Amino acid sequence: MLRKPLVAFIGPSGVGKTSFSNRLITGYGFMQATVANTRQRRVDDGPHHRFVDDTTFDRMARNGEFLEVDTYTTYRYGTIAASVRVLLDDAAVAGVLLDLTPRGYEQVHRVYPGVIAIALVPDDPAWLKARLRLRGTETDEEQRVREALLIEYLESVRELALPTVEVCFGPETWDGTFVRIVELIRGAA
């Protein structure tokens, strides 16, 4: 049994996982677990990102440093297990946040069966594709690859049969969506 909420957001890039996580961090005292990844740094990356080369990532994986690992498009990432343990033990932290793929969630669930999983899915994939293009954080080729994977990715999320929050793109809907997320966390904790 976990002493505080360990919350996993599962959903495609651009659906709002970072935005909703930031609201839990600033308003509720949650913290994000540290993630190592092999992609290039982007302007929207938070302080919990650690960028490593492939050799370092391989060494970390061999040494068992990851709670979960996965590959998404052309890069690999993994949640650093020690960061989760430290945050779960820190009395000043209200809860721990994870940003996961479906495969990553399955790995975490084996270690922490009490993880609170929330699937965030777009009500319409068209707005998500447009949002990713507008962010301007990826090349045209990276965007094409991501868009090609989107429907398959959303199907994988749905197959997990997790509590799901449909996200609409628009500032007028984000507060209501956030309230639903908080209700799911409180109901499961």
mmCIF file with all atom_site columns, C-alpha atoms in Angstrom:
data_model
loop_
_atom_site.group_PDB
_atom_site.id
_atom_site.type_symbol
_atom_site.label_atom_id
_atom_site.label_alt_id
_atom_site.label_comp_id
_atom_site.label_asym_id
_atom_site.label_entity_id
_atom_site.label_seq_id
_atom_site.pdbx_PDB_ins_code
_atom_site.Cartn_x
_atom_site.Cartn_y
_atom_site.Cartn_z
_atom_site.occupancy
_atom_site.B_iso_or_equiv
_atom_site.pdbx_formal_charge
_atom_site.auth_seq_id
_atom_site.auth_comp_id
_atom_site.auth_asym_id
_atom_site.auth_atom_id
_atom_site.pdbx_PDB_model_num
ATOM 1   C CA . MET A 1 1   ? 0.000   0.000  0.000   1.00 0.00 ? 1   MET A CA 1
ATOM 2   C CA . LEU A 1 2   ? 1.343   3.411  -0.996  1.00 0.00 ? 2   LEU A CA 1
ATOM 3   C CA . ARG A 1 3   ? 1.445   6.135  1.660   1.00 0.00 ? 3   ARG A CA 1
ATOM 4   C CA . LYS A 1 4   ? 0.652   8.841  -0.891  1.00 0.00 ? 4   LYS A CA 1
ATOM 5   C CA . PRO A 1 5   ? -0.735  8.951  -4.431  1.00 0.00 ? 5   PRO A CA 1
ATOM 6   C CA . LEU A 1 6   ? 1.473   7.685  -7.245  1.00 0.00 ? 6   LEU A CA 1
ATOM 7   C CA . VAL A 1 7   ? -0.355  9.010  -10.297 1.00 0.00 ? 7   VAL A CA 1
ATOM 8   C CA . ALA A 1 8   ? 0.354   7.876  -13.840 1.00 0.00 ? 8   ALA A CA 1
ATOM 9   C CA . PHE A 1 9   ? -0.949  9.907  -16.757 1.00 0.00 ? 9   PHE A CA 1
ATOM 10  C CA . ILE A 1 10  ? -1.141  7.769  -19.879 1.00 0.00 ? 10  ILE A CA 1
ATOM 11  C CA . GLY A 1 11  ? -1.831  9.485  -23.161 1.00 0.00 ? 11  GLY A CA 1
ATOM 12  C CA . PRO A 1 12  ? -0.300  10.844 -26.334 1.00 0.00 ? 12  PRO A CA 1
ATOM 13  C CA . SER A 1 13  ? 2.008   13.831 -26.496 1.00 0.00 ? 13  SER A CA 1
ATOM 14  C CA . GLY A 1 14  ? 0.137   17.107 -26.609 1.00 0.00 ? 14  GLY A CA 1
ATOM 15  C CA . VAL A 1 15  ? -3.007  15.893 -24.818 1.00 0.00 ? 15  VAL A CA 1
ATOM 16  C CA . GLY A 1 16  ? -2.242  17.910 -21.685 1.00 0.00 ? 16  GLY A CA 1
ATOM 17  C CA . LYS A 1 17  ? -0.286  15.560 -19.399 1.00 0.00 ? 17  LYS A CA 1
ATOM 18  C CA . THR A 1 18  ? 2.358   18.218 -18.678 1.00 0.00 ? 18  THR A CA 1
ATOM 19  C CA . SER A 1 19  ? -0.190  21.012 -18.222 1.00 0.00 ? 19  SER A CA 1
ATOM 20  C CA . PHE A 1 20  ? -2.286  18.997 -15.780 1.00 0.00 ? 20  PHE A CA 1
ATOM 21  C CA . SER A 1 21  ? 0.847   17.768 -13.976 1.00 0.00 ? 21  SER A CA 1
ATOM 22  C CA . ASN A 1 22  ? 2.025   21.351 -13.550 1.00 0.00 ? 22  ASN A CA 1
ATOM 23  C CA . ARG A 1 23  ? -1.300  22.272 -11.944 1.00 0.00 ? 23  ARG A CA 1
ATOM 24  C CA . LEU A 1 24  ? -0.958  19.368 -9.486  1.00 0.00 ? 24  LEU A CA 1
ATOM 25  C CA . ILE A 1 25  ? 2.608   20.475 -8.721  1.00 0.00 ? 25  ILE A CA 1
ATOM 26  C CA . THR A 1 26  ? 1.823   24.156 -8.129  1.00 0.00 ? 26  THR A CA 1
ATOM 27  C CA . GLY A 1 27  ? -1.579  23.767 -6.481  1.00 0.00 ? 27  GLY A CA 1
ATOM 28  C CA . TYR A 1 28  ? -1.417  20.457 -4.643  1.00 0.00 ? 28  TYR A CA 1
ATOM 29  C CA . GLY A 1 29  ? 2.225   19.780 -3.737  1.00 0.00 ? 29  GLY A CA 1
ATOM 30  C CA . PHE A 1 30  ? 2.839   16.922 -6.167  1.00 0.00 ? 30  PHE A CA 1
ATOM 31  C CA . MET A 1 31  ? 6.239   16.307 -7.777  1.00 0.00 ? 31  MET A CA 1
ATOM 32  C CA . GLN A 1 32  ? 7.208   14.761 -11.103 1.00 0.00 ? 32  GLN A CA 1
ATOM 33  C CA . ALA A 1 33  ? 9.505   11.723 -11.141 1.00 0.00 ? 33  ALA A CA 1
ATOM 34  C CA . THR A 1 34  ? 12.764  12.150 -13.052 1.00 0.00 ? 34  THR A CA 1
ATOM 35  C CA . VAL A 1 35  ? 12.858  10.776 -16.589 1.00 0.00 ? 35  VAL A CA 1
ATOM 36  C CA . ALA A 1 36  ? 15.970  10.037 -18.643 1.00 0.00 ? 36  ALA A CA 1
ATOM 37  C CA . ASN A 1 37  ? 15.590  10.178 -22.399 1.00 0.00 ? 37  ASN A CA 1
ATOM 38  C CA . THR A 1 38  ? 17.693  10.095 -25.529 1.00 0.00 ? 38  THR A CA 1
ATOM 39  C CA . ARG A 1 39  ? 15.925  12.779 -27.562 1.00 0.00 ? 39  ARG A CA 1
ATOM 40  C CA . GLN A 1 40  ? 17.018  16.367 -27.976 1.00 0.00 ? 40  GLN A CA 1
ATOM 41  C CA . ARG A 1 41  ? 15.943  18.900 -25.351 1.00 0.00 ? 41  ARG A CA 1
ATOM 42  C CA . ARG A 1 42  ? 12.812  20.920 -26.187 1.00 0.00 ? 42  ARG A CA 1
ATOM 43  C CA . VAL A 1 43  ? 11.759  24.305 -24.873 1.00 0.00 ? 43  VAL A CA 1
ATOM 44  C CA . ASP A 1 44  ? 8.772   22.794 -23.034 1.00 0.00 ? 44  ASP A CA 1
ATOM 45  C CA . ASP A 1 45  ? 10.813  20.236 -21.066 1.00 0.00 ? 45  ASP A CA 1
ATOM 46  C CA . GLY A 1 46  ? 10.613  20.565 -17.308 1.00 0.00 ? 46  GLY A CA 1
ATOM 47  C CA . PRO A 1 47  ? 13.373  20.236 -14.722 1.00 0.00 ? 47  PRO A CA 1
ATOM 48  C CA . HIS A 1 48  ? 12.567  16.539 -14.218 1.00 0.00 ? 48  HIS A CA 1
ATOM 49  C CA . HIS A 1 49  ? 14.020  15.641 -17.637 1.00 0.00 ? 49  HIS A CA 1
ATOM 50  C CA . ARG A 1 50  ? 17.533  14.241 -17.823 1.00 0.00 ? 50  ARG A CA 1
ATOM 51  C CA . PHE A 1 51  ? 19.011  13.996 -21.304 1.00 0.00 ? 51  PHE A CA 1
ATOM 52  C CA . VAL A 1 52  ? 21.495  11.209 -21.935 1.00 0.00 ? 52  VAL A CA 1
ATOM 53  C CA . ASP A 1 53  ? 23.190  9.599  -24.906 1.00 0.00 ? 53  ASP A CA 1
ATOM 54  C CA . ASP A 1 54  ? 22.457  6.022  -25.983 1.00 0.00 ? 54  ASP A CA 1
ATOM 55  C CA . THR A 1 55  ? 25.535  4.621  -24.243 1.00 0.00 ? 55  THR A CA 1
ATOM 56  C CA . THR A 1 56  ? 24.550  6.160  -20.910 1.00 0.00 ? 56  THR A CA 1
ATOM 57  C CA . PHE A 1 57  ? 20.941  5.022  -21.330 1.00 0.00 ? 57  PHE A CA 1
ATOM 58  C CA . ASP A 1 58  ? 22.096  1.441  -22.033 1.00 0.00 ? 58  ASP A CA 1
ATOM 59  C CA . ARG A 1 59  ? 24.325  1.489  -18.932 1.00 0.00 ? 59  ARG A CA 1
ATOM 60  C CA . MET A 1 60  ? 21.483  2.794  -16.771 1.00 0.00 ? 60  MET A CA 1
ATOM 61  C CA . ALA A 1 61  ? 19.166  0.066  -18.088 1.00 0.00 ? 61  ALA A CA 1
ATOM 62  C CA . ARG A 1 62  ? 21.768  -2.670 -17.452 1.00 0.00 ? 62  ARG A CA 1
ATOM 63  C CA . ASN A 1 63  ? 22.235  -1.358 -13.913 1.00 0.00 ? 63  ASN A CA 1
ATOM 64  C CA . GLY A 1 64  ? 18.497  -1.566 -13.206 1.00 0.00 ? 64  GLY A CA 1
ATOM 65  C CA . GLU A 1 65  ? 18.111  2.178  -12.685 1.00 0.00 ? 65  GLU A CA 1
ATOM 66  C CA . PHE A 1 66  ? 14.745  2.425  -14.416 1.00 0.00 ? 66  PHE A CA 1
ATOM 67  C CA . LEU A 1 67  ? 11.287  1.728  -13.059 1.00 0.00 ? 67  LEU A CA 1
ATOM 68  C CA . GLU A 1 68  ? 10.085  1.474  -16.648 1.00 0.00 ? 68  GLU A CA 1
ATOM 69  C CA . VAL A 1 69  ? 11.514  1.989  -20.113 1.00 0.00 ? 69  VAL A CA 1
ATOM 70  C CA . ASP A 1 70  ? 10.006  2.411  -23.529 1.00 0.00 ? 70  ASP A CA 1
ATOM 71  C CA . THR A 1 71  ? 10.705  3.693  -27.005 1.00 0.00 ? 71  THR A CA 1
ATOM 72  C CA . TYR A 1 72  ? 8.508   6.331  -28.538 1.00 0.00 ? 72  TYR A CA 1
ATOM 73  C CA . THR A 1 73  ? 9.010   7.330  -32.171 1.00 0.00 ? 73  THR A CA 1
ATOM 74  C CA . THR A 1 74  ? 12.798  7.604  -32.433 1.00 0.00 ? 74  THR A CA 1
ATOM 75  C CA . TYR A 1 75  ? 13.913  8.012  -28.832 1.00 0.00 ? 75  TYR A CA 1
ATOM 76  C CA . ARG A 1 76  ? 14.014  5.965  -25.638 1.00 0.00 ? 76  ARG A CA 1
ATOM 77  C CA . TYR A 1 77  ? 13.067  7.074  -22.200 1.00 0.00 ? 77  TYR A CA 1
ATOM 78  C CA . GLY A 1 78  ? 12.813  5.647  -18.724 1.00 0.00 ? 78  GLY A CA 1
ATOM 79  C CA . THR A 1 79  ? 11.563  6.752  -15.321 1.00 0.00 ? 79  THR A CA 1
ATOM 80  C CA . ILE A 1 80  ? 14.423  6.721  -12.828 1.00 0.00 ? 80  ILE A CA 1
ATOM 81  C CA . ALA A 1 81  ? 13.324  4.338  -10.049 1.00 0.00 ? 81  ALA A CA 1
ATOM 82  C CA . ALA A 1 82  ? 15.307  6.072  -7.306  1.00 0.00 ? 82  ALA A CA 1
ATOM 83  C CA . SER A 1 83  ? 13.516  9.370  -7.992  1.00 0.00 ? 83  SER A CA 1
ATOM 84  C CA . VAL A 1 84  ? 10.142  7.688  -7.430  1.00 0.00 ? 84  VAL A CA 1
ATOM 85  C CA . ARG A 1 85  ? 11.305  6.096  -4.154  1.00 0.00 ? 85  ARG A CA 1
ATOM 86  C CA . VAL A 1 86  ? 12.776  9.384  -2.877  1.00 0.00 ? 86  VAL A CA 1
ATOM 87  C CA . LEU A 1 87  ? 9.617   11.342 -3.687  1.00 0.00 ? 87  LEU A CA 1
ATOM 88  C CA . LEU A 1 88  ? 7.352   8.683  -2.152  1.00 0.00 ? 88  LEU A CA 1
ATOM 89  C CA . ASP A 1 89  ? 9.422   8.880  1.061   1.00 0.00 ? 89  ASP A CA 1
ATOM 90  C CA . ASP A 1 90  ? 9.556   12.711 1.154   1.00 0.00 ? 90  ASP A CA 1
ATOM 91  C CA . ALA A 1 91  ? 7.047   13.985 3.721   1.00 0.00 ? 91  ALA A CA 1
ATOM 92  C CA . ALA A 1 92  ? 6.914   17.376 1.968   1.00 0.00 ? 92  ALA A CA 1
ATOM 93  C CA . VAL A 1 93  ? 5.637   15.829 -1.279  1.00 0.00 ? 93  VAL A CA 1
ATOM 94  C CA . ALA A 1 94  ? 1.872   15.239 -1.512  1.00 0.00 ? 94  ALA A CA 1
ATOM 95  C CA . GLY A 1 95  ? 2.055   12.811 -4.431  1.00 0.00 ? 95  GLY A CA 1
ATOM 96  C CA . VAL A 1 96  ? 4.240   11.595 -7.290  1.00 0.00 ? 96  VAL A CA 1
ATOM 97  C CA . LEU A 1 97  ? 3.472   12.024 -10.983 1.00 0.00 ? 97  LEU A CA 1
ATOM 98  C CA . LEU A 1 98  ? 4.475   9.793  -13.877 1.00 0.00 ? 98  LEU A CA 1
ATOM 99  C CA . ASP A 1 99  ? 4.052   10.482 -17.602 1.00 0.00 ? 99  ASP A CA 1
ATOM 100 C CA . LEU A 1 100 ? 3.808   7.071  -19.267 1.00 0.00 ? 100 LEU A CA 1
ATOM 101 C CA . THR A 1 101 ? 3.072   5.161  -22.427 1.00 0.00 ? 101 THR A CA 1
ATOM 102 C CA . PRO A 1 102 ? 0.732   2.155  -22.167 1.00 0.00 ? 102 PRO A CA 1
ATOM 103 C CA . ARG A 1 103 ? 3.741   -0.179 -22.066 1.00 0.00 ? 103 ARG A CA 1
ATOM 104 C CA . GLY A 1 104 ? 5.404   1.953  -19.389 1.00 0.00 ? 104 GLY A CA 1
ATOM 105 C CA . TYR A 1 105 ? 2.228   1.843  -17.293 1.00 0.00 ? 105 TYR A CA 1
ATOM 106 C CA . GLU A 1 106 ? 2.160   -1.953 -17.420 1.00 0.00 ? 106 GLU A CA 1
ATOM 107 C CA . GLN A 1 107 ? 5.751   -2.072 -16.123 1.00 0.00 ? 107 GLN A CA 1
ATOM 108 C CA . VAL A 1 108 ? 5.005   0.371  -13.294 1.00 0.00 ? 108 VAL A CA 1
ATOM 109 C CA . HIS A 1 109 ? 1.812   -1.468 -12.333 1.00 0.00 ? 109 HIS A CA 1
ATOM 110 C CA . ARG A 1 110 ? 3.807   -4.675 -11.771 1.00 0.00 ? 110 ARG A CA 1
ATOM 111 C CA . VAL A 1 111 ? 6.028   -2.871 -9.230  1.00 0.00 ? 111 VAL A CA 1
ATOM 112 C CA . TYR A 1 112 ? 3.402   -0.519 -7.760  1.00 0.00 ? 112 TYR A CA 1
ATOM 113 C CA . PRO A 1 113 ? -0.023  -2.181 -8.119  1.00 0.00 ? 113 PRO A CA 1
ATOM 114 C CA . GLY A 1 114 ? -1.550  0.753  -6.211  1.00 0.00 ? 114 GLY A CA 1
ATOM 115 C CA . VAL A 1 115 ? -0.598  3.263  -8.892  1.00 0.00 ? 115 VAL A CA 1
ATOM 116 C CA . ILE A 1 116 ? -3.497  5.559  -9.809  1.00 0.00 ? 116 ILE A CA 1
ATOM 117 C CA . ALA A 1 117 ? -3.679  5.427  -13.583 1.00 0.00 ? 117 ALA A CA 1
ATOM 118 C CA . ILE A 1 118 ? -5.574  8.034  -15.582 1.00 0.00 ? 118 ILE A CA 1
ATOM 119 C CA . ALA A 1 119 ? -5.819  7.788  -19.350 1.00 0.00 ? 119 ALA A CA 1
ATOM 120 C CA . LEU A 1 120 ? -5.973  11.192 -21.017 1.00 0.00 ? 120 LEU A CA 1
ATOM 121 C CA . VAL A 1 121 ? -7.322  10.987 -24.555 1.00 0.00 ? 121 VAL A CA 1
ATOM 122 C CA . PRO A 1 122 ? -8.389  13.698 -26.990 1.00 0.00 ? 122 PRO A CA 1
ATOM 123 C CA . ASP A 1 123 ? -12.115 13.902 -27.727 1.00 0.00 ? 123 ASP A CA 1
ATOM 124 C CA . ASP A 1 124 ? -11.043 14.498 -31.344 1.00 0.00 ? 124 ASP A CA 1
ATOM 125 C CA . PRO A 1 125 ? -7.580  13.512 -32.615 1.00 0.00 ? 125 PRO A CA 1
ATOM 126 C CA . ALA A 1 126 ? -7.732  16.341 -35.199 1.00 0.00 ? 126 ALA A CA 1
ATOM 127 C CA . TRP A 1 127 ? -7.157  19.060 -32.592 1.00 0.00 ? 127 TRP A CA 1
ATOM 128 C CA . LEU A 1 128 ? -4.300  17.091 -31.095 1.00 0.00 ? 128 LEU A CA 1
ATOM 129 C CA . LYS A 1 129 ? -2.553  16.853 -34.465 1.00 0.00 ? 129 LYS A CA 1
ATOM 130 C CA . ALA A 1 130 ? -3.046  20.598 -35.005 1.00 0.00 ? 130 ALA A CA 1
ATOM 131 C CA . ARG A 1 131 ? -1.745  21.388 -31.503 1.00 0.00 ? 131 ARG A CA 1
ATOM 132 C CA . LEU A 1 132 ? 1.409   19.343 -32.031 1.00 0.00 ? 132 LEU A CA 1
ATOM 133 C CA . ARG A 1 133 ? 2.102   21.168 -35.290 1.00 0.00 ? 133 ARG A CA 1
ATOM 134 C CA . LEU A 1 134 ? 1.557   24.562 -33.615 1.00 0.00 ? 134 LEU A CA 1
ATOM 135 C CA . ARG A 1 135 ? 3.951   23.761 -30.758 1.00 0.00 ? 135 ARG A CA 1
ATOM 136 C CA . GLY A 1 136 ? 6.794   23.756 -33.269 1.00 0.00 ? 136 GLY A CA 1
ATOM 137 C CA . THR A 1 137 ? 8.974   21.490 -31.129 1.00 0.00 ? 137 THR A CA 1
ATOM 138 C CA . GLU A 1 138 ? 9.418   18.787 -33.771 1.00 0.00 ? 138 GLU A CA 1
ATOM 139 C CA . THR A 1 139 ? 10.559  18.547 -37.350 1.00 0.00 ? 139 THR A CA 1
ATOM 140 C CA . ASP A 1 140 ? 8.029   17.852 -40.101 1.00 0.00 ? 140 ASP A CA 1
ATOM 141 C CA . GLU A 1 141 ? 9.287   14.256 -40.283 1.00 0.00 ? 141 GLU A CA 1
ATOM 142 C CA . GLU A 1 142 ? 8.906   13.761 -36.523 1.00 0.00 ? 142 GLU A CA 1
ATOM 143 C CA . GLN A 1 143 ? 5.361   15.120 -36.727 1.00 0.00 ? 143 GLN A CA 1
ATOM 144 C CA . ARG A 1 144 ? 4.493   12.743 -39.600 1.00 0.00 ? 144 ARG A CA 1
ATOM 145 C CA . VAL A 1 145 ? 5.786   9.761  -37.608 1.00 0.00 ? 145 VAL A CA 1
ATOM 146 C CA . ARG A 1 146 ? 3.898   10.843 -34.481 1.00 0.00 ? 146 ARG A CA 1
ATOM 147 C CA . GLU A 1 147 ? 0.646   11.394 -36.402 1.00 0.00 ? 147 GLU A CA 1
ATOM 148 C CA . ALA A 1 148 ? 0.947   7.995  -38.064 1.00 0.00 ? 148 ALA A CA 1
ATOM 149 C CA . LEU A 1 149 ? 1.264   6.366  -34.647 1.00 0.00 ? 149 LEU A CA 1
ATOM 150 C CA . LEU A 1 150 ? -1.534  8.345  -32.978 1.00 0.00 ? 150 LEU A CA 1
ATOM 151 C CA . ILE A 1 151 ? -4.517  6.087  -33.737 1.00 0.00 ? 151 ILE A CA 1
ATOM 152 C CA . GLU A 1 152 ? -2.559  2.951  -32.817 1.00 0.00 ? 152 GLU A CA 1
ATOM 153 C CA . TYR A 1 153 ? -1.379  4.638  -29.629 1.00 0.00 ? 153 TYR A CA 1
ATOM 154 C CA . LEU A 1 154 ? -4.913  5.700  -28.641 1.00 0.00 ? 154 LEU A CA 1
ATOM 155 C CA . GLU A 1 155 ? -6.130  2.141  -29.194 1.00 0.00 ? 155 GLU A CA 1
ATOM 156 C CA . SER A 1 156 ? -3.386  0.842  -26.888 1.00 0.00 ? 156 SER A CA 1
ATOM 157 C CA . VAL A 1 157 ? -4.486  3.320  -24.222 1.00 0.00 ? 157 VAL A CA 1
ATOM 158 C CA . ARG A 1 158 ? -8.130  2.230  -24.529 1.00 0.00 ? 158 ARG A CA 1
ATOM 159 C CA . GLU A 1 159 ? -7.177  -1.457 -24.297 1.00 0.00 ? 159 GLU A CA 1
ATOM 160 C CA . LEU A 1 160 ? -5.807  -0.838 -20.799 1.00 0.00 ? 160 LEU A CA 1
ATOM 161 C CA . ALA A 1 161 ? -9.404  -0.158 -19.653 1.00 0.00 ? 161 ALA A CA 1
ATOM 162 C CA . LEU A 1 162 ? -8.302  2.568  -17.224 1.00 0.00 ? 162 LEU A CA 1
ATOM 163 C CA . PRO A 1 163 ? -10.332 5.452  -15.857 1.00 0.00 ? 163 PRO A CA 1
ATOM 164 C CA . THR A 1 164 ? -10.367 7.820  -18.825 1.00 0.00 ? 164 THR A CA 1
ATOM 165 C CA . VAL A 1 165 ? -10.714 11.561 -19.119 1.00 0.00 ? 165 VAL A CA 1
ATOM 166 C CA . GLU A 1 166 ? -11.566 12.906 -22.557 1.00 0.00 ? 166 GLU A CA 1
ATOM 167 C CA . VAL A 1 167 ? -9.713  16.146 -23.110 1.00 0.00 ? 167 VAL A CA 1
ATOM 168 C CA . CYS A 1 168 ? -11.195 18.899 -25.278 1.00 0.00 ? 168 CYS A CA 1
ATOM 169 C CA . PHE A 1 169 ? -8.855  21.480 -26.671 1.00 0.00 ? 169 PHE A CA 1
ATOM 170 C CA . GLY A 1 170 ? -9.840  24.870 -25.408 1.00 0.00 ? 170 GLY A CA 1
ATOM 171 C CA . PRO A 1 171 ? -9.152  26.969 -22.334 1.00 0.00 ? 171 PRO A CA 1
ATOM 172 C CA . GLU A 1 172 ? -12.852 26.956 -21.439 1.00 0.00 ? 172 GLU A CA 1
ATOM 173 C CA . THR A 1 173 ? -12.786 23.182 -20.888 1.00 0.00 ? 173 THR A CA 1
ATOM 174 C CA . TRP A 1 174 ? -9.451  22.698 -19.108 1.00 0.00 ? 174 TRP A CA 1
ATOM 175 C CA . ASP A 1 175 ? -10.676 23.659 -15.632 1.00 0.00 ? 175 ASP A CA 1
ATOM 176 C CA . GLY A 1 176 ? -13.488 21.103 -15.801 1.00 0.00 ? 176 GLY A CA 1
ATOM 177 C CA . THR A 1 177 ? -11.084 18.469 -17.055 1.00 0.00 ? 177 THR A CA 1
ATOM 178 C CA . PHE A 1 178 ? -8.687  19.243 -14.209 1.00 0.00 ? 178 PHE A CA 1
ATOM 179 C CA . VAL A 1 179 ? -11.501 18.934 -11.642 1.00 0.00 ? 179 VAL A CA 1
ATOM 180 C CA . ARG A 1 180 ? -12.289 15.472 -13.041 1.00 0.00 ? 180 ARG A CA 1
ATOM 181 C CA . ILE A 1 181 ? -8.617  14.457 -12.713 1.00 0.00 ? 181 ILE A CA 1
ATOM 182 C CA . VAL A 1 182 ? -8.499  15.623 -9.081  1.00 0.00 ? 182 VAL A CA 1
ATOM 183 C CA . GLU A 1 183 ? -11.726 13.713 -8.360  1.00 0.00 ? 183 GLU A CA 1
ATOM 184 C CA . LEU A 1 184 ? -10.231 10.518 -9.800  1.00 0.00 ? 184 LEU A CA 1
ATOM 185 C CA . ILE A 1 185 ? -7.087  10.918 -7.687  1.00 0.00 ? 185 ILE A CA 1
ATOM 186 C CA . ARG A 1 186 ? -9.049  11.610 -4.496  1.00 0.00 ? 186 ARG A CA 1
ATOM 187 C CA . GLY A 1 187 ? -11.432 8.739  -5.191  1.00 0.00 ? 187 GLY A CA 1
ATOM 188 C CA . ALA A 1 188 ? -8.584  6.273  -5.667  1.00 0.00 ? 188 ALA A CA 1
ATOM 189 C CA . ALA A 1 189 ? -6.290  7.491  -2.870  1.00 0.00 ? 189 ALA A CA 1
#
